[in-house]
PDB file of C-alpha atoms in Angstrom:
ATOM      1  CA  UNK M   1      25.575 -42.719  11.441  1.00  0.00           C
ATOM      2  CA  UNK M   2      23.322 -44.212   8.586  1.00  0.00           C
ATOM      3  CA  UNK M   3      24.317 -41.428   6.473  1.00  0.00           C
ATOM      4  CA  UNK M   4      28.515 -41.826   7.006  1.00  0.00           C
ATOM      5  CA  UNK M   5      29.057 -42.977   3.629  1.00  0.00           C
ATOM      6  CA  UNK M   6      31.698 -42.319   0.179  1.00  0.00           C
ATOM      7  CA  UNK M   7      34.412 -40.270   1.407  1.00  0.00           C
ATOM      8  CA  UNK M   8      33.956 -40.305   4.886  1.00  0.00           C
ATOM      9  CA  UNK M   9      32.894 -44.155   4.872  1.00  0.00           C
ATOM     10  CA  UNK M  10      34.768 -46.663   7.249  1.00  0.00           C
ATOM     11  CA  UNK M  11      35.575 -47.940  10.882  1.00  0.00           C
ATOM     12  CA  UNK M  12      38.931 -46.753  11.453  1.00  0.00           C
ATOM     13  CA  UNK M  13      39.786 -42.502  11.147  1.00  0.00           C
ATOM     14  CA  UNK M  14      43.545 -43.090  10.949  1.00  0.00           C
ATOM     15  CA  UNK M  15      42.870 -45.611   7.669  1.00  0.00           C
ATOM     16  CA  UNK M  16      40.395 -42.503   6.245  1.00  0.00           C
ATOM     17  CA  UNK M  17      42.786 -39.607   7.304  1.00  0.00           C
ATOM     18  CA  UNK M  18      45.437 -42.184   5.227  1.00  0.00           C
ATOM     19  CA  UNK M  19      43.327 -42.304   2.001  1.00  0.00           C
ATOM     20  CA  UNK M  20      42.801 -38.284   2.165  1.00  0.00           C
ATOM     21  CA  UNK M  21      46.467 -37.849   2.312  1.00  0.00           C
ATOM     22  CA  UNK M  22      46.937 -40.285  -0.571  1.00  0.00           C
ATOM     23  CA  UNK M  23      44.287 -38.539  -2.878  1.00  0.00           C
ATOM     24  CA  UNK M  24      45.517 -34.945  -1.680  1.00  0.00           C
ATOM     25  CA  UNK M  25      48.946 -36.278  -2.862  1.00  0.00           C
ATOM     26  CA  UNK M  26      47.734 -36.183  -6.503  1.00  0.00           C
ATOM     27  CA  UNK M  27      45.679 -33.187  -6.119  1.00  0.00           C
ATOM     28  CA  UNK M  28      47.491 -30.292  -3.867  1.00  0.00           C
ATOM     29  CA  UNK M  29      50.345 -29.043  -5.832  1.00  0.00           C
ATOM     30  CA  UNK M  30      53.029 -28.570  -2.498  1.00  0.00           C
ATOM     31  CA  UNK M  31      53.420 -29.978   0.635  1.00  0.00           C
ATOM     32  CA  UNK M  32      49.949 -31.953   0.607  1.00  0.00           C
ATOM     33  CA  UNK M  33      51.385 -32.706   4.219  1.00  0.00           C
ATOM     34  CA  UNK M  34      51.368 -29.691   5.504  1.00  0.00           C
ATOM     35  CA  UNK M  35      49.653 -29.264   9.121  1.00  0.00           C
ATOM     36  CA  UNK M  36      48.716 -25.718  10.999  1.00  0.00           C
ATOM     37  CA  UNK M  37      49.928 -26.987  14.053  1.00  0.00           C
ATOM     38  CA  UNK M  38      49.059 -25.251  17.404  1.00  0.00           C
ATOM     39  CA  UNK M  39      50.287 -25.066  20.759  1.00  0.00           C
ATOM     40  CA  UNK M  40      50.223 -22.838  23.491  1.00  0.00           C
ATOM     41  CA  UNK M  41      52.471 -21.271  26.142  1.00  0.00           C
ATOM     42  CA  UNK M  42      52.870 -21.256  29.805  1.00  0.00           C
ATOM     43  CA  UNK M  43      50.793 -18.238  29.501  1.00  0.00           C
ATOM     44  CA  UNK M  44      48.153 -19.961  27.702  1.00  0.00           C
ATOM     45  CA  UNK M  45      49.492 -17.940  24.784  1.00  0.00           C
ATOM     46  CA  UNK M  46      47.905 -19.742  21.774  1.00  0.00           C
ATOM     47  CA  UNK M  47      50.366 -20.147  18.907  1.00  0.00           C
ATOM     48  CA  UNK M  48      50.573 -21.802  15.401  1.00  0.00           C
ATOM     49  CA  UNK M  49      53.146 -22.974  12.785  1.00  0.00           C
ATOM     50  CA  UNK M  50      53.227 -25.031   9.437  1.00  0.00           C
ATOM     51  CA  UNK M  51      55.044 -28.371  10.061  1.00  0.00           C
ATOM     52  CA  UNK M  52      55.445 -31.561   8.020  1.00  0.00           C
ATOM     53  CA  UNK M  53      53.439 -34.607   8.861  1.00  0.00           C
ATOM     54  CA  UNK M  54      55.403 -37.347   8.202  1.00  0.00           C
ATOM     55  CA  UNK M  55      53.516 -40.393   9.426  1.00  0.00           C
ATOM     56  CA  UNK M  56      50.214 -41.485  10.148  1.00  0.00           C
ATOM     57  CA  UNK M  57      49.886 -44.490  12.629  1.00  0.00           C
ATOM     58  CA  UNK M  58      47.797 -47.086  13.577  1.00  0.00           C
ATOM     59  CA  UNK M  59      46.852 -44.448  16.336  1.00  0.00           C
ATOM     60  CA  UNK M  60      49.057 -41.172  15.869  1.00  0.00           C
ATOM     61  CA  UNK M  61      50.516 -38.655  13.867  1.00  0.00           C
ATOM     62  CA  UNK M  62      54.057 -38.118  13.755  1.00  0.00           C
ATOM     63  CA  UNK M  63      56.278 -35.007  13.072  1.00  0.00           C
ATOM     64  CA  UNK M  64      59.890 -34.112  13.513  1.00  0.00           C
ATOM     65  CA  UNK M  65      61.497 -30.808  15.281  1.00  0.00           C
ATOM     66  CA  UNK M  66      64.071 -29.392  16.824  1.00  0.00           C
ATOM     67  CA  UNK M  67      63.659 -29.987  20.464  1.00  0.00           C
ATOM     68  CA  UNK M  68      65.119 -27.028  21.701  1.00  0.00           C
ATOM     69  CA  UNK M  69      62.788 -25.115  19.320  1.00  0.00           C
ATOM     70  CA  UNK M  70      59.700 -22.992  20.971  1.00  0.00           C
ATOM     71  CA  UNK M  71      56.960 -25.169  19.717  1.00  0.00           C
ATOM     72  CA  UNK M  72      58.765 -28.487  21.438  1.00  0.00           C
ATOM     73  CA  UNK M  73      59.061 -26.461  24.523  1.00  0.00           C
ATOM     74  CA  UNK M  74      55.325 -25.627  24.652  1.00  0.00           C
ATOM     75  CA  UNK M  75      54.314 -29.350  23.332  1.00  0.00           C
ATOM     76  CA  UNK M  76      56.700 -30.726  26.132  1.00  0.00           C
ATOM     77  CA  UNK M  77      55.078 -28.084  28.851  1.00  0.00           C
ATOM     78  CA  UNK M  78      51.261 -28.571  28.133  1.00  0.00           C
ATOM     79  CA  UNK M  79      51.873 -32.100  26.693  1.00  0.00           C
ATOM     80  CA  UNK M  80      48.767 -31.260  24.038  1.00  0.00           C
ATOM     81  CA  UNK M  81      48.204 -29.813  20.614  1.00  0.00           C
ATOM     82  CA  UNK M  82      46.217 -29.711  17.595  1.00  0.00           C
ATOM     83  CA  UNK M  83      46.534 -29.343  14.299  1.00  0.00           C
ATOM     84  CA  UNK M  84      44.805 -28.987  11.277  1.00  0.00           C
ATOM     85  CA  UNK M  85      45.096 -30.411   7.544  1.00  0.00           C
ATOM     86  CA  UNK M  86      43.686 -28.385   4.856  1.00  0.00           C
ATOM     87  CA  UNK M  87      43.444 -28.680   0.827  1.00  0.00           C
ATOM     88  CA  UNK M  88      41.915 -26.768  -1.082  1.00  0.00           C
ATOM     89  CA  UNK M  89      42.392 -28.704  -3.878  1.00  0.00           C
ATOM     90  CA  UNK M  90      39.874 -31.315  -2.298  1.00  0.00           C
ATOM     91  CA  UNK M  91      37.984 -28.691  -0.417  1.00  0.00           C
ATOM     92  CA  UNK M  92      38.596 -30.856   2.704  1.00  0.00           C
ATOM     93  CA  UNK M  93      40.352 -30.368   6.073  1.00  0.00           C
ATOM     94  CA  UNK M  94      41.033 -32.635   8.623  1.00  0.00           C
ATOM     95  CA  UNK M  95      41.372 -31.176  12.553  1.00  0.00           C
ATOM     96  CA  UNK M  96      43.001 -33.270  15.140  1.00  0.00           C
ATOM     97  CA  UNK M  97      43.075 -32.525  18.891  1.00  0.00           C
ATOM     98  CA  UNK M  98      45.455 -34.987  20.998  1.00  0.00           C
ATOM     99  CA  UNK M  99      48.189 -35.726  23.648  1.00  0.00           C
ATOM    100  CA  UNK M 100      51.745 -35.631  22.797  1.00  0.00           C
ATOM    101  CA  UNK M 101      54.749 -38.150  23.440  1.00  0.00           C
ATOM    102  CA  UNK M 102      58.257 -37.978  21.552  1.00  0.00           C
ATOM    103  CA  UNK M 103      59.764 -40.168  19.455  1.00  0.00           C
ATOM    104  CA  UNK M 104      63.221 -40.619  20.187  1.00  0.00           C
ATOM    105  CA  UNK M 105      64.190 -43.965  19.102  1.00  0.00           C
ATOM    106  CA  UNK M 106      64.524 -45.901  15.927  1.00  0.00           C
ATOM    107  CA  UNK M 107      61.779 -44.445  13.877  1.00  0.00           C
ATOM    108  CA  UNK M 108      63.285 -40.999  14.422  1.00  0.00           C
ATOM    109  CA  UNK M 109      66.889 -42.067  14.098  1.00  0.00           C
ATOM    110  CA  UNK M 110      65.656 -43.937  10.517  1.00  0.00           C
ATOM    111  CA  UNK M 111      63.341 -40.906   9.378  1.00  0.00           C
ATOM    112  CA  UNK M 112      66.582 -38.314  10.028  1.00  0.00           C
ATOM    113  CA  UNK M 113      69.045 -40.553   7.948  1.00  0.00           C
ATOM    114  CA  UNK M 114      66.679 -40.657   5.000  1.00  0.00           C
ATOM    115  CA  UNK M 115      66.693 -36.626   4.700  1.00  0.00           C
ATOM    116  CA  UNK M 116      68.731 -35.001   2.412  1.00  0.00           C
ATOM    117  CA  UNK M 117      72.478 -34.763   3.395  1.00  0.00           C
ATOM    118  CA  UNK M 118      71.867 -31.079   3.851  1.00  0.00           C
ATOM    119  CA  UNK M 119      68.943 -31.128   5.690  1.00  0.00           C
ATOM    120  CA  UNK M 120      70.662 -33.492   8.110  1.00  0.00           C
ATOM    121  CA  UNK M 121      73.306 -30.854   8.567  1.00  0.00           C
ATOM    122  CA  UNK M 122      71.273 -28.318   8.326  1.00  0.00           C
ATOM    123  CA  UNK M 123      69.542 -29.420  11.443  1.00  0.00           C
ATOM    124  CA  UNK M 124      72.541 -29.382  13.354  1.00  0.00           C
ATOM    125  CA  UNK M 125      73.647 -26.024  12.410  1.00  0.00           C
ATOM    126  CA  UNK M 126      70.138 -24.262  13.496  1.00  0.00           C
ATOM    127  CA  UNK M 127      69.117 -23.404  16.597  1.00  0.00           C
ATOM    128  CA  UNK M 128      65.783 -22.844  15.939  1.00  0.00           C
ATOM    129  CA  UNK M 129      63.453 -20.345  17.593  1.00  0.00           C
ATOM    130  CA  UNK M 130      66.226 -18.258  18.503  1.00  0.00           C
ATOM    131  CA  UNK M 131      67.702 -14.982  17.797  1.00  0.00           C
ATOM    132  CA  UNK M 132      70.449 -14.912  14.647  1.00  0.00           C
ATOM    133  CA  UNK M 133      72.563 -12.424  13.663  1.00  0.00           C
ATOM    134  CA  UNK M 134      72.691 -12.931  10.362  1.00  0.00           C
ATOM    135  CA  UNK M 135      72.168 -15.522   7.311  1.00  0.00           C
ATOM    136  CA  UNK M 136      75.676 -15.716   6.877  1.00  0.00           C
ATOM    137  CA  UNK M 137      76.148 -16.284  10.550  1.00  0.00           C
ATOM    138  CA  UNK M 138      74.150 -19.304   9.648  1.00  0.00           C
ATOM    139  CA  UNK M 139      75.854 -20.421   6.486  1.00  0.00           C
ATOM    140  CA  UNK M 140      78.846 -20.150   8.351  1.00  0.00           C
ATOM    141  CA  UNK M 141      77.377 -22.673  11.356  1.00  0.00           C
ATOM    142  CA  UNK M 142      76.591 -25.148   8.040  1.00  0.00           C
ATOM    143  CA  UNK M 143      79.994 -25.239   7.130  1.00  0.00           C
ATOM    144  CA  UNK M 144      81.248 -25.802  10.539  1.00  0.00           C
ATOM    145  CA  UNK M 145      79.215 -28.394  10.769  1.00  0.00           C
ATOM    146  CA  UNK M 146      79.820 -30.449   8.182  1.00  0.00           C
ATOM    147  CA  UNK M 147      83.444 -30.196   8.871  1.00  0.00           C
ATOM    148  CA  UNK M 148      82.644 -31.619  11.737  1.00  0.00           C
ATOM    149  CA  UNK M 149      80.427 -34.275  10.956  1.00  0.00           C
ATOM    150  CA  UNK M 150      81.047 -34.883   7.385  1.00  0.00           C
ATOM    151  CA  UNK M 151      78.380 -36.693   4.751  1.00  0.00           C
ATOM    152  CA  UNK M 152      77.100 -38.933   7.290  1.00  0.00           C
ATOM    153  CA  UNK M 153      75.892 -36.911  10.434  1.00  0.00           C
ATOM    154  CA  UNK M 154      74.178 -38.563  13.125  1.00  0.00           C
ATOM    155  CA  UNK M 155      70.953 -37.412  14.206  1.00  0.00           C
ATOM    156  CA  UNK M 156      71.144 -34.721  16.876  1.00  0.00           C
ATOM    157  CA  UNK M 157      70.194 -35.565  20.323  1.00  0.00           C
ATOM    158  CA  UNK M 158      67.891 -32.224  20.277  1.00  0.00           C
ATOM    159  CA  UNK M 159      66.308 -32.977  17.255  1.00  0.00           C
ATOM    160  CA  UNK M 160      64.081 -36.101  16.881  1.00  0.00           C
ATOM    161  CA  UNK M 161      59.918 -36.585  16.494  1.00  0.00           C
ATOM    162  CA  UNK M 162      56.534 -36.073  18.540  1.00  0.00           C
ATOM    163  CA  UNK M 163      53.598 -37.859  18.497  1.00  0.00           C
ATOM    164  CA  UNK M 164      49.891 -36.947  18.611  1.00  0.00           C
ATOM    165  CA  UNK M 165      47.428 -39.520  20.477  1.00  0.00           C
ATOM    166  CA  UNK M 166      43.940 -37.794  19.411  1.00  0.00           C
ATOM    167  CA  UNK M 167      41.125 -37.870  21.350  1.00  0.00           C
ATOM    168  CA  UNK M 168      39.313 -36.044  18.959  1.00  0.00           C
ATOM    169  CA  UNK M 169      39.199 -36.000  15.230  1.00  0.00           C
ATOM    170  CA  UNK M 170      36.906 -34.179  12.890  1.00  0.00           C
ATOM    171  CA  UNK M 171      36.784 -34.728   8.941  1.00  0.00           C
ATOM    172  CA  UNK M 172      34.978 -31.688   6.755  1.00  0.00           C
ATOM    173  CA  UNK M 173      34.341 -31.347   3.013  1.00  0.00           C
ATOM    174  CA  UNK M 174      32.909 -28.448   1.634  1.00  0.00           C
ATOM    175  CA  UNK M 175      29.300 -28.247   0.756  1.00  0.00           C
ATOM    176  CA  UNK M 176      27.291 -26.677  -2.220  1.00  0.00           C
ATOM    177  CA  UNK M 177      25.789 -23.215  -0.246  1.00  0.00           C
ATOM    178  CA  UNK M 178      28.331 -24.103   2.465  1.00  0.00           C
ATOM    179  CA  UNK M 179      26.002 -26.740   3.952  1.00  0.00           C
ATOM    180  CA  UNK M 180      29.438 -28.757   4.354  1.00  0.00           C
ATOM    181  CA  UNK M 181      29.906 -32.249   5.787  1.00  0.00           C
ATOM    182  CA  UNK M 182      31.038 -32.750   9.252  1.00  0.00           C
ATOM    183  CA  UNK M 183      31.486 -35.553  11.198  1.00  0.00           C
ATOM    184  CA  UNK M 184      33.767 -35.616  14.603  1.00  0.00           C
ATOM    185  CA  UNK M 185      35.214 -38.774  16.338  1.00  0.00           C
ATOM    186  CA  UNK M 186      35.753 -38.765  19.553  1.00  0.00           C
ATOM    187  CA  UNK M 187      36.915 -41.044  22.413  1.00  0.00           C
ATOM    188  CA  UNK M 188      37.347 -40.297  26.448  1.00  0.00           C
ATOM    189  CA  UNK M 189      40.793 -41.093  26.314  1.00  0.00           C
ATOM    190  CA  UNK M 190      43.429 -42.839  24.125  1.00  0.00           C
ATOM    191  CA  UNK M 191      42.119 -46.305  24.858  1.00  0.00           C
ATOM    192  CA  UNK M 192      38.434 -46.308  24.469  1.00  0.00           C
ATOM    193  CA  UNK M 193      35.807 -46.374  21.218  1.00  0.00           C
ATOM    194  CA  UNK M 194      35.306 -43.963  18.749  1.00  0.00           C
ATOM    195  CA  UNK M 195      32.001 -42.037  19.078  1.00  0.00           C
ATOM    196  CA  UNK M 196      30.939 -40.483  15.775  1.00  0.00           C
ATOM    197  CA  UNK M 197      28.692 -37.631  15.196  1.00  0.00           C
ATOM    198  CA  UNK M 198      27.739 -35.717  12.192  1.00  0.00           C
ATOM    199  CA  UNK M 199      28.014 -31.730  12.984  1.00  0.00           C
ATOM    200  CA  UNK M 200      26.231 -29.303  11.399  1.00  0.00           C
ATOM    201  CA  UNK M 201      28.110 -26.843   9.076  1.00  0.00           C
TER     202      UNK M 201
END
C-alpha cells in the first residue's frame, strides 16, 4: 500500500472516515451526515433509506430509530447492513458493510435528551413505518403527547440507537477521466487486522 497516501493516508479507517466527516462538514451544504442505509427483508427484499449518522466510534457507527420502525425490524432479523456516505461536494463516498447491535443504554438515553424538545415528542407520537390516516391525525398524537409527557419526555423504550461493526470498509474519491481512487479495508471478523487493497475504478 506504498501508494495509500494524502487523503486516504493513515492506520486507523474510523480516525479517516472521522476527518472526511469533519471536512464534508464545511463543504456539503445539508446533512453532511447523511447515510443511504440498506437492509433487507425476510424475503431478501433489498431496501434503502436516508438516516442520520450520529457517531463514529473507535470501531462503529451509530444511528438512532424507531424500533418498531421497518428498517429496525429488518436490521434486528438479518442482524447486517450497509450503508453508504456520499458528498458531492468532496466528490468522495464512503461504503460500509457490517454487523449490527443496539444501543439501548446511556449513550442513547443522553443522545435523545439533547434533541430538540419537539423532536423528543415527536418521536413518541410516530409510529413509524406504518399506515396514517392523516397529518392531522398526527398533529393530533403530538399534542397528546406532550400533554402527557410535558417539556421533559423520557426517551421511548421503542426508540433508541444501532450500531454497525464493519467488516468491510471502502473509501473512493473521484478521479480525473473517472480513473477514481479506491481502496477497501477489510477484516474476517470484528476482531482481527485490517487488510487494505487499492481497487481499480
Amino acid at each position: 500500500m506504498s501508494d495509500r497516501s494524502g487523503i486516504f493516508a493513515g492506520e486507523d479507517p474510523f480516525v479517516l472516515a472521522r476527518t472526511w466527516l469533519a471536512e464534508a462538514e464545511d463543504k456539503e451544504l445539508n446533512d453532511p451526515n447523511a447515510i443511504a442505509l440498506s437492509t433487507v427483508d425476510a424475503d431478501g427484499l433489498p431496501n434503502a433509506r436516508m438516516v442520520l449518522l450520529k457517531d463514529i466510534e473507535d470501531d462503529a457507527f451509530v444511528f438512532y430509530t424507531n424500533y418498531e420502525s421497518a428498517k429496525a425490524g429488518e436490521l434486528d432479523q438479518a442482524g447486517k447492513a450497509a450503508f453508504v456516505m456520499h458528498w458531492k461536494s468532496l466528490r468522495r463516498q464512503i461504503r460500509v458493510r457490517g454487523l449490527i447491535e443496539r444501543e439501548e443504554g446511556q449513550q442513547a438515553d443522553d443522545y435523545y435528551a439533547s434533541r430538540s424538545i419537539k423532536s423528543r415528542l415527536g418521536a413518541w407520537a410516530s409510529a413509524q413505518s406504518r399506515p396514517l390516516d392523516s397529518r392531522a391525525a398526527l398533529m393530533a398524537e403530538v399534542a397528546k403527547v406532550t400533554a402527557r409527557h410535558g417539556t421533559n419526555p423520557p426517551r421511548p423504550p421503542f426508540w433508541g440507537g444501532y450500531r454497525i461493526r464493519p467488516v468491510e470498509i471502502e473509501f473512493w474519491a473521484d478521479g480525473a477521466f473517472r480513473l477514481h481512487d479506491r481502496f477497501r479495508w477489510v477484516r474476517k471478523d470484528i476482531s482481527a487486522p485490517w487488510d487494505v487493497t487499492r481497487l481499480n475504478p
